[in-house]
Short mmCIF file of C-alpha atoms and ligand atoms in Angstrom, two decimals:
data_model
loop_
_atom_site.label_atom_id
_atom_site.label_comp_id
_atom_site.label_asym_id
_atom_site.label_seq_id
_atom_site.Cartn_x
_atom_site.Cartn_y
_atom_site.Cartn_z
CA MET A 1 0.00 0.00 0.00
CA VAL A 2 2.71 2.45 0.97
CA ALA A 3 4.57 1.76 -2.28
CA THR A 4 1.43 2.49 -4.30
CA GLN A 5 0.89 5.74 -2.48
CA THR A 6 4.46 6.92 -3.01
CA ALA A 7 4.42 5.80 -6.65
CA SER A 8 1.27 7.76 -7.29
CA SER A 9 2.86 10.82 -5.69
CA LEU A 10 5.41 10.70 -8.50
CA ALA A 11 2.80 10.05 -11.19
CA ASP A 12 2.96 13.55 -12.68
CA ILE A 13 6.78 13.38 -12.84
CA ALA A 14 6.56 9.93 -14.42
CA ALA A 15 4.25 11.25 -17.10
CA ARG A 16 6.65 14.08 -17.88
CA VAL A 17 9.67 11.75 -18.03
CA GLU A 18 7.78 9.41 -20.33
CA ALA A 19 6.91 12.38 -22.56
CA GLY A 20 10.57 13.45 -22.71
CA ALA A 21 10.04 16.69 -20.77
CA ARG A 22 12.81 18.40 -18.83
CA LEU A 23 12.34 18.14 -15.06
CA THR A 24 12.24 21.31 -12.99
CA PHE A 25 14.24 22.12 -9.85
CA ASP A 26 11.14 21.47 -7.71
CA GLU A 27 10.58 18.09 -9.33
CA GLY A 28 14.19 17.17 -8.60
CA VAL A 29 13.69 18.07 -4.94
CA ARG A 30 10.50 15.99 -4.85
CA LEU A 31 12.37 12.99 -6.24
CA TYR A 32 14.86 13.27 -3.39
CA ALA A 33 12.00 13.51 -0.88
CA SER A 34 10.44 10.30 -2.21
CA ARG A 35 11.32 6.91 -0.78
CA ASP A 36 10.10 5.15 -3.89
CA ILE A 37 13.47 4.04 -5.09
CA HIS A 38 11.93 1.55 -7.52
CA GLU A 39 9.93 4.17 -9.35
CA ILE A 40 12.88 6.58 -9.44
CA GLY A 41 15.02 3.79 -10.91
CA ARG A 42 12.38 2.87 -13.46
CA LEU A 43 12.15 6.47 -14.64
CA ALA A 44 15.94 6.88 -14.77
CA ASN A 45 16.14 3.74 -16.85
CA ILE A 46 13.69 5.14 -19.38
CA VAL A 47 16.08 8.04 -19.93
CA ARG A 48 19.14 5.75 -19.91
CA ARG A 49 17.65 3.50 -22.60
CA ARG A 50 16.48 6.49 -24.64
CA LEU A 51 20.03 7.84 -24.71
CA ASN A 52 22.15 4.69 -24.63
CA GLY A 53 20.00 1.66 -25.44
CA ASP A 54 21.20 -1.47 -23.67
CA ARG A 55 24.87 -0.39 -23.80
CA ALA A 56 26.97 -0.21 -20.67
CA TYR A 57 30.31 1.45 -21.29
CA PHE A 58 33.67 0.92 -19.67
CA ASN A 59 37.19 1.89 -20.55
CA ILE A 60 40.60 0.43 -19.94
CA ASN A 61 42.29 3.22 -18.09
CA ARG A 62 44.89 3.96 -15.48
CA HIS A 63 44.62 6.59 -12.79
CA ILE A 64 47.88 8.32 -11.88
CA ASN A 65 47.99 10.63 -8.86
CA TYR A 66 51.30 12.43 -9.32
CA SER A 67 51.55 14.08 -5.89
CA ASN A 68 49.53 14.42 -2.71
CA PHE A 69 51.23 17.64 -1.59
CA CYS A 70 48.60 20.35 -1.57
CA VAL A 71 48.30 23.95 -0.47
CA LEU A 72 44.60 23.45 0.31
CA ARG A 73 43.06 21.89 3.42
CA CYS A 74 39.65 20.69 2.22
CA LYS A 75 37.81 18.97 5.04
CA PHE A 76 36.50 16.12 2.88
CA CYS A 77 39.94 15.17 1.61
CA SER A 78 42.09 12.41 3.13
CA PHE A 79 44.60 12.55 0.27
CA TYR A 80 46.48 15.79 0.81
CA ARG A 81 49.69 16.15 2.79
CA PRO A 82 51.12 19.49 3.92
CA TYR A 83 54.33 20.19 2.07
CA ALA A 84 56.43 21.66 4.88
CA LYS A 85 55.82 18.82 7.31
CA ALA A 86 56.64 16.15 4.76
CA GLY A 87 59.55 18.19 3.43
CA GLN A 88 61.42 17.91 6.72
CA ALA A 89 61.85 14.23 6.03
CA SER A 90 61.96 13.86 2.29
CA LYS A 91 60.54 16.40 -0.11
CA VAL A 92 60.74 14.20 -3.15
CA ALA A 93 59.74 10.59 -2.69
CA ASP A 94 61.15 8.85 -5.73
CA LEU A 95 58.65 6.02 -5.77
CA ARG A 96 59.73 3.26 -8.11
CA LEU A 97 57.06 1.18 -9.80
CA PRO A 98 57.33 -1.83 -7.47
CA GLN A 99 56.48 0.44 -4.55
CA ILE A 100 53.12 1.45 -5.94
CA GLY A 101 50.55 0.70 -3.31
CA ALA A 102 52.97 0.57 -0.43
CA PRO A 103 51.39 2.13 2.65
CA ARG A 104 52.92 5.49 3.52
CA ASP A 105 52.07 8.18 5.97
CA ASP A 106 53.93 10.96 4.25
CA GLY A 107 53.75 13.16 1.20
CA TYR A 108 55.07 12.07 -2.18
CA GLU A 109 55.68 13.47 -5.60
CA LEU A 110 56.40 11.29 -8.61
CA SER A 111 59.17 12.22 -11.00
CA LEU A 112 58.35 12.82 -14.66
CA ASP A 113 60.10 9.56 -15.52
CA ASP A 114 57.97 7.66 -13.02
CA ILE A 115 54.77 9.19 -14.34
CA THR A 116 55.75 8.39 -17.92
CA ALA A 117 56.75 4.84 -16.94
CA ARG A 118 53.35 4.30 -15.32
CA ALA A 119 51.58 5.64 -18.40
CA ARG A 120 53.71 3.46 -20.68
CA GLU A 121 53.08 0.39 -18.55
CA ALA A 122 49.33 1.07 -18.84
CA TYR A 123 49.60 1.68 -22.60
CA ASP A 124 51.45 -1.59 -23.09
CA ALA A 125 48.73 -3.33 -21.09
CA GLY A 126 46.10 -1.94 -23.50
CA ALA A 127 44.90 1.22 -21.73
CA THR A 128 43.31 3.85 -23.97
CA GLU A 129 43.31 6.57 -21.30
CA VAL A 130 45.41 7.89 -18.45
CA HIS A 131 43.56 9.96 -15.86
CA ILE A 132 46.07 12.19 -14.07
CA VAL A 133 45.34 14.47 -11.13
CA GLY A 134 47.13 15.56 -7.99
CA GLY A 135 47.13 18.10 -5.19
CA LEU A 136 47.95 21.77 -5.73
CA HIS A 137 51.68 21.44 -5.40
CA PRO A 138 53.31 24.56 -3.90
CA THR A 139 56.58 24.56 -5.86
CA LEU A 140 56.39 22.58 -9.11
CA PRO A 141 56.50 24.96 -12.09
CA PHE A 142 54.01 24.94 -14.97
CA ASP A 143 56.71 23.44 -17.20
CA PHE A 144 56.55 20.27 -15.09
CA TYR A 145 52.94 19.71 -16.19
CA LEU A 146 53.67 20.60 -19.82
CA ASP A 147 56.61 18.19 -19.84
CA MET A 148 54.41 15.54 -18.25
CA CYS A 149 52.00 15.75 -21.19
CA ARG A 150 54.82 15.90 -23.77
CA GLN A 151 56.63 12.90 -22.33
CA ILE A 152 53.48 10.79 -22.12
CA ARG A 153 52.47 11.78 -25.63
CA ALA A 154 55.89 10.75 -26.94
CA ALA A 155 55.87 7.45 -25.04
CA CYS A 156 52.20 6.57 -25.70
CA PRO A 157 51.18 8.19 -28.99
CA ARG A 158 47.53 7.04 -29.06
CA ILE A 159 46.62 7.23 -25.40
CA CYS A 160 44.07 9.84 -24.31
CA ILE A 161 45.57 12.16 -21.74
CA LYS A 162 42.75 13.17 -19.41
CA ALA A 163 44.39 15.35 -16.84
CA PHE A 164 44.06 18.13 -14.27
CA THR A 165 40.88 19.22 -12.55
CA ALA A 166 39.64 22.78 -13.00
CA ILE A 167 41.23 23.57 -9.63
CA GLU A 168 44.67 22.53 -10.89
CA ILE A 169 44.16 24.57 -14.07
CA ILE A 170 43.43 27.70 -12.00
CA HIS A 171 46.48 26.90 -9.87
CA PHE A 172 48.60 26.86 -13.06
CA THR A 173 47.33 30.34 -13.98
CA ARG A 174 48.57 31.53 -10.58
CA ILE A 175 52.04 29.98 -10.68
CA THR A 176 53.02 31.28 -14.11
CA ARG A 177 54.95 34.56 -14.40
CA PRO A 178 53.58 36.61 -16.00
CA ARG A 179 50.30 35.00 -15.06
CA LEU A 180 48.66 33.13 -17.92
CA SER A 181 44.94 33.19 -18.57
CA ILE A 182 42.88 30.01 -18.29
CA ARG A 183 42.71 29.99 -22.08
CA ARG A 184 46.48 30.18 -22.52
CA VAL A 185 47.08 27.47 -19.90
CA LEU A 186 44.64 25.17 -21.67
CA GLU A 187 46.06 25.95 -25.11
CA GLN A 188 49.59 25.20 -23.95
CA LEU A 189 48.53 21.95 -22.28
CA ARG A 190 46.59 20.95 -25.38
CA ASP A 191 49.63 21.67 -27.57
CA ALA A 192 51.67 19.49 -25.20
CA GLY A 193 49.26 16.56 -25.63
CA LEU A 194 46.31 17.04 -23.25
CA ASP A 195 43.06 15.67 -24.73
CA THR A 196 40.30 16.09 -22.17
CA LEU A 197 39.67 17.39 -18.64
CA PRO A 198 38.28 15.22 -15.85
CA GLY A 199 35.33 16.49 -13.85
CA GLY A 200 36.88 16.69 -10.38
CA GLY A 201 36.96 19.63 -8.01
CA ALA A 202 33.34 20.65 -8.53
CA GLU A 203 32.20 19.39 -5.10
CA ILE A 204 28.87 21.23 -4.53
CA PHE A 205 28.19 24.53 -6.27
CA ASP A 206 26.93 26.37 -3.22
CA ASP A 207 28.49 29.14 -1.12
CA ARG A 208 27.29 27.75 2.21
CA VAL A 209 28.80 24.33 1.58
CA HIS A 210 31.91 25.88 0.06
CA ASP A 211 32.53 28.02 3.13
CA GLU A 212 31.95 25.14 5.51
CA VAL A 213 34.00 22.41 3.83
CA TYR A 214 36.48 23.74 1.22
CA GLN A 215 36.72 27.40 1.98
CA SER A 216 40.06 28.24 0.40
CA LYS A 217 39.35 26.32 -2.79
CA VAL A 218 38.38 27.95 -6.07
CA GLY A 219 34.61 28.15 -6.12
CA GLU A 220 31.92 27.56 -8.62
CA GLN A 221 32.78 30.49 -10.88
CA GLY A 222 36.37 29.37 -11.38
CA TRP A 223 35.29 25.78 -12.07
CA PHE A 224 32.80 26.92 -14.71
CA ASP A 225 35.29 29.40 -16.24
CA VAL A 226 37.70 26.51 -16.86
CA HIS A 227 35.12 24.14 -18.31
CA ARG A 228 33.46 26.82 -20.44
CA THR A 229 36.83 27.85 -21.85
CA ALA A 230 37.80 24.23 -22.51
CA HIS A 231 34.56 23.71 -24.40
CA GLU A 232 35.20 26.86 -26.45
CA LEU A 233 38.62 25.47 -27.34
CA GLY A 234 37.10 22.17 -28.45
CA ILE A 235 38.31 20.25 -25.38
CA PRO A 236 35.63 17.90 -24.04
CA THR A 237 35.30 17.63 -20.26
CA ASN A 238 33.43 15.79 -17.52
CA ALA A 239 31.61 17.02 -14.44
CA THR A 240 31.31 15.65 -10.91
CA MET A 241 29.39 16.25 -7.69
CA LEU A 242 30.74 15.22 -4.30
CA TYR A 243 27.68 14.26 -2.25
CA GLY A 244 26.90 12.88 1.16
CA HIS A 245 28.70 15.26 3.53
CA VAL A 246 27.07 18.50 4.75
CA GLU A 247 25.03 19.41 1.69
CA ARG A 248 21.24 19.25 1.42
CA PRO A 249 19.15 17.66 -1.34
CA GLU A 250 18.19 21.09 -2.73
CA GLU A 251 21.87 21.97 -3.03
CA ARG A 252 22.54 18.81 -5.03
CA ILE A 253 19.66 19.59 -7.38
CA ARG A 254 20.83 23.18 -7.81
CA HIS A 255 24.31 21.83 -8.63
CA MET A 256 22.79 19.65 -11.35
CA VAL A 257 20.68 22.49 -12.74
CA LYS A 258 23.77 24.73 -13.01
CA LEU A 259 25.57 22.02 -14.96
CA ARG A 260 22.55 21.53 -17.18
CA GLU A 261 22.48 25.24 -17.98
CA GLN A 262 26.19 25.26 -18.83
CA GLN A 263 25.70 22.19 -21.01
CA ASP A 264 22.91 23.93 -22.93
CA ALA A 265 25.27 26.85 -23.58
CA SER A 266 28.17 24.60 -24.58
CA LEU A 267 25.99 22.56 -26.92
CA ARG A 268 24.79 25.80 -28.55
CA THR A 269 28.37 26.82 -29.37
CA GLY A 270 28.89 23.33 -30.79
CA THR A 271 32.64 23.00 -30.17
CA ALA A 272 32.76 20.66 -27.15
CA ALA A 273 30.69 19.87 -24.07
CA PHE A 274 30.42 17.64 -21.02
CA ASN A 275 30.67 13.96 -21.96
CA CYS A 276 29.56 12.54 -18.67
CA PHE A 277 28.51 13.30 -15.13
CA ILE A 278 30.03 11.40 -12.21
CA PRO A 279 28.34 11.64 -8.79
CA LEU A 280 31.12 10.98 -6.26
CA SER A 281 29.96 9.27 -3.07
CA PHE A 282 31.73 10.89 -0.12
CA ILE A 283 34.14 8.54 1.70
CA PRO A 284 34.72 10.01 5.18
CA ASP A 285 37.59 7.70 6.21
CA GLY A 286 40.71 9.60 7.13
CA SER A 287 39.24 13.05 6.41
CA ALA A 288 38.44 15.89 8.81
CA LEU A 289 34.79 14.87 8.37
CA ALA A 290 35.45 11.28 9.45
CA ASP A 291 32.68 11.52 12.06
CA LEU A 292 30.06 11.75 9.29
CA PRO A 293 28.53 8.47 8.15
CA GLY A 294 28.79 9.08 4.39
CA PRO A 295 25.99 8.25 1.99
CA THR A 296 23.97 5.04 2.31
CA GLY A 297 23.41 2.64 -0.57
CA PHE A 298 19.88 4.00 -0.84
CA ASP A 299 21.22 7.53 -1.23
CA ASP A 300 23.84 6.39 -3.76
CA LEU A 301 21.21 4.77 -5.98
CA LYS A 302 18.83 7.69 -5.70
CA THR A 303 21.56 10.18 -6.51
CA LEU A 304 22.75 8.30 -9.58
CA ALA A 305 19.17 7.91 -10.81
CA ILE A 306 18.16 11.50 -10.10
CA SER A 307 21.30 12.69 -11.92
CA ARG A 308 20.15 10.76 -14.98
CA LEU A 309 16.72 12.33 -14.71
CA MET A 310 17.87 15.93 -14.17
CA LEU A 311 20.80 16.00 -16.61
CA ASP A 312 18.88 15.21 -19.75
CA ASN A 313 21.50 16.92 -21.94
CA ILE A 314 24.61 15.11 -20.66
CA PRO A 315 24.89 11.85 -22.58
CA HIS A 316 26.43 9.60 -19.94
CA ILE A 317 26.10 9.02 -16.20
CA LYS A 318 29.11 7.25 -14.76
CA ALA A 319 29.40 5.30 -11.53
CA PHE A 320 32.94 5.50 -10.19
CA TRP A 321 32.93 2.08 -8.55
CA ILE A 322 35.94 3.02 -6.41
CA MET A 323 33.59 5.23 -4.38
CA GLN A 324 30.19 3.53 -4.75
CA SER A 325 31.72 -0.01 -4.64
CA ALA A 326 31.66 -2.42 -7.57
CA LYS A 327 28.55 -4.14 -6.21
CA LEU A 328 26.47 -1.00 -6.00
CA ALA A 329 27.85 0.31 -9.30
CA GLN A 330 26.59 -2.88 -10.91
CA VAL A 331 23.11 -2.40 -9.45
CA SER A 332 23.13 1.22 -10.60
CA LEU A 333 23.19 0.00 -14.23
CA ASN A 334 19.47 -0.49 -13.68
CA TRP A 335 19.13 2.92 -12.02
CA GLY A 336 20.13 5.19 -14.90
CA VAL A 337 23.88 4.57 -15.08
CA ASP A 338 25.37 3.57 -18.44
CA ASP A 339 29.11 3.82 -17.74
CA LEU A 340 31.54 2.42 -15.19
CA ASP A 341 34.99 3.91 -14.62
CA GLY A 342 37.05 1.86 -15.46
CA THR A 343 39.76 -0.70 -14.82
CA VAL A 344 41.52 2.03 -12.72
CA VAL A 345 44.26 -0.25 -11.27
CA TYR A 346 45.75 2.18 -8.72
CA TYR A 347 43.89 4.94 -6.91
CA ASP A 348 45.29 7.12 -4.17
CA ILE A 349 42.67 9.78 -3.49
CA THR A 350 40.25 7.58 -1.57
CA LYS A 351 40.92 4.21 -0.03
CA ARG A 352 38.08 2.42 1.70
CA GLU A 353 40.29 1.37 4.58
CA GLY A 354 41.21 5.00 5.25
CA GLY A 355 44.62 6.58 4.80
CA ALA A 356 46.54 3.35 5.28
CA GLY A 357 44.55 1.43 2.66
CA ASN A 358 46.18 -0.20 -0.33
CA THR A 359 46.14 1.90 -3.50
CA HIS A 360 45.75 -1.18 -5.75
CA GLN A 361 42.08 -1.03 -6.72
CA GLU A 362 41.30 -2.80 -9.97
CA LEU A 363 38.48 -4.39 -11.93
CA THR A 364 39.60 -6.59 -14.78
CA VAL A 365 37.89 -6.43 -18.16
CA ASP A 366 36.37 -9.86 -17.59
CA GLN A 367 34.95 -8.79 -14.23
CA MET A 368 33.57 -5.61 -15.78
CA ARG A 369 31.89 -7.45 -18.64
CA SER A 370 30.30 -10.05 -16.39
CA LEU A 371 29.01 -7.41 -13.95
CA MET A 372 27.36 -5.67 -16.90
CA ARG A 373 25.93 -8.79 -18.49
CA GLU A 374 24.44 -9.95 -15.22
CA ALA A 375 22.72 -6.55 -14.95
CA GLY A 376 21.13 -7.14 -18.38
CA CYS A 377 23.37 -4.70 -20.26
CA ARG A 378 25.62 -5.11 -23.29
CA PRO A 379 29.19 -4.25 -22.34
CA VAL A 380 30.92 -1.89 -24.76
CA GLU A 381 34.55 -0.97 -24.38
CA ARG A 382 34.86 2.71 -25.26
CA ASP A 383 37.57 5.28 -25.73
CA SER A 384 37.47 8.59 -23.88
CA LEU A 385 35.01 10.01 -26.42
CA TYR A 386 32.66 7.02 -26.12
CA ARG A 387 33.66 5.54 -29.45
CA PRO A 388 33.59 1.73 -29.40
CA VAL A 389 36.99 0.06 -29.21
CA VAL A 390 37.68 -3.15 -31.11
CA ARG A 391 40.52 -5.45 -29.98
CA GLU A 392 42.20 -7.86 -32.37
CA ASN A 393 45.48 -9.72 -32.04
CA GLY A 394 46.64 -7.68 -29.07
CA ALA A 395 45.99 -4.32 -30.78
CA TRP A 396 43.04 -1.95 -30.56
CA ARG A 397 41.25 0.25 -33.07
CA LEU A 398 38.12 2.34 -33.08
CA GLY A 399 35.12 0.40 -34.33
CA GLY A 400 31.83 1.44 -35.89
CA ALA A 401 28.49 1.92 -34.18
CA ALA A 402 28.15 0.09 -30.88
O1 V47 B 1 38.24 16.22 -7.15
C1 V47 B 1 38.09 13.89 -2.86
C2 V47 B 1 36.68 13.91 -4.93
C3 V47 B 1 37.64 13.91 -6.98
C4 V47 B 1 36.96 12.51 -1.64
O2 V47 B 1 36.12 12.89 -14.85
C5 V47 B 1 36.36 12.59 -2.89
O3 V47 B 1 35.89 10.83 -15.53
C6 V47 B 1 34.77 11.10 -2.25
O4 V47 B 1 37.00 13.71 -10.04
N1 V47 B 1 35.28 10.97 -1.02
C7 V47 B 1 38.60 13.14 -7.86
N2 V47 B 1 35.28 11.90 -3.20
C8 V47 B 1 37.88 12.03 -8.62
C9 V47 B 1 37.21 12.55 -9.87
C10 V47 B 1 36.85 11.58 -10.94
C11 V47 B 1 36.79 10.23 -10.68
C12 V47 B 1 36.46 9.36 -11.71
C13 V47 B 1 36.23 9.82 -12.97
C14 V47 B 1 36.30 11.18 -13.23
C15 V47 B 1 36.09 11.67 -14.62
C16 V47 B 1 36.59 12.08 -12.21
O5 V47 B 1 37.26 13.10 -5.89
C17 V47 B 1 38.14 15.14 -6.31
C18 V47 B 1 37.09 15.35 -5.26
O6 V47 B 1 35.98 15.98 -5.80
N3 V47 B 1 37.08 13.48 -3.59
N4 V47 B 1 38.04 13.31 -1.63
C19 V47 B 1 36.37 11.67 -0.67
N5 V47 B 1 36.88 11.58 0.55
#
């Protein structure tokens, strides 16, 4: 009985989703207020199938976190290490490949050769993308990041270099002398080999939440300036939302609406736009907000599904299984999600066991495919632009329609 009542309370929204209408802010808030997770999932799946059929995408990628030194002190972050404190012991940790994943309680920064070796190792293992982000390092010059792109491009000619959150891009504008504009930073990175920008650093576009949790970080305007400029330059990007800490449902919906408006504008200019939206489930372990419980599975599923419903103009909704868990990410394929990131392999920024957790976090291609098939989806390996990848005799090429 209760289920029927709650379903009927969403009946008008259901009719509008079925008719292909765009949901309003108020409707988004009502979806969050509903406990009818089945109906929300059913509606999200209508939109998922409309946009992506029965395809579930994944890519063979490698995450590289080049340094955890950071000038910021965001309360949600368990990754950063203060530079001065770590510097007393060893400013530059020259981590050789076999040490990847070794527990450490100090800061590190990878050398350019290490970063390139990790990218090359991934490339040789079949990766089509490297996803590179780090803290805002206080002393590395902009040339370090340009050389990083150049060296990876030379070592891995066909790999997609997806690198640097909007926050890092703004940081680069501040460390150059004379200061470079966002446009010039992006142009120089693109000329050095950068292909796309990841969606990180968005958190929640709201002043209250910003001031409470990541006060000294570049806010919403800076994040949008970077992504808008990237789109104008023909550089595709992604977008994220970090949920499940101190924000309220209305603030999540407002975040989505702001992204939807930017996507409308980017699509109008026609050069590039957001490829996908990734809701990031807050992992409290090891952060200054470790006393918070973090989102529940119920909240994770609702958030992924509501994202699909609100962001009708962003083609893909991605579950980052590192944060939602592989099990829940699989379930989410029936709650609006059409993309799982990715094989990953190593990930430093969040570790379920807290700061001391192992950084080796990997799903194999076989695991990925069987998770997707079991969920009733057709697995499609994609490149960073969602073009199907075909593998033959140990090599890969872009295929036709998926
Ligand atoms: O920018 C930091 C977030 C982001 C925590 O673009 C946390 O394809 C949860 O942006 N709990 C990095 N989240 C990850 C990211 C990403 C991941 C996968 C794919 C893509 C893409 C982007 O993670 C950070 C920050 O917003 N984050 N700490 C935490 N404790």
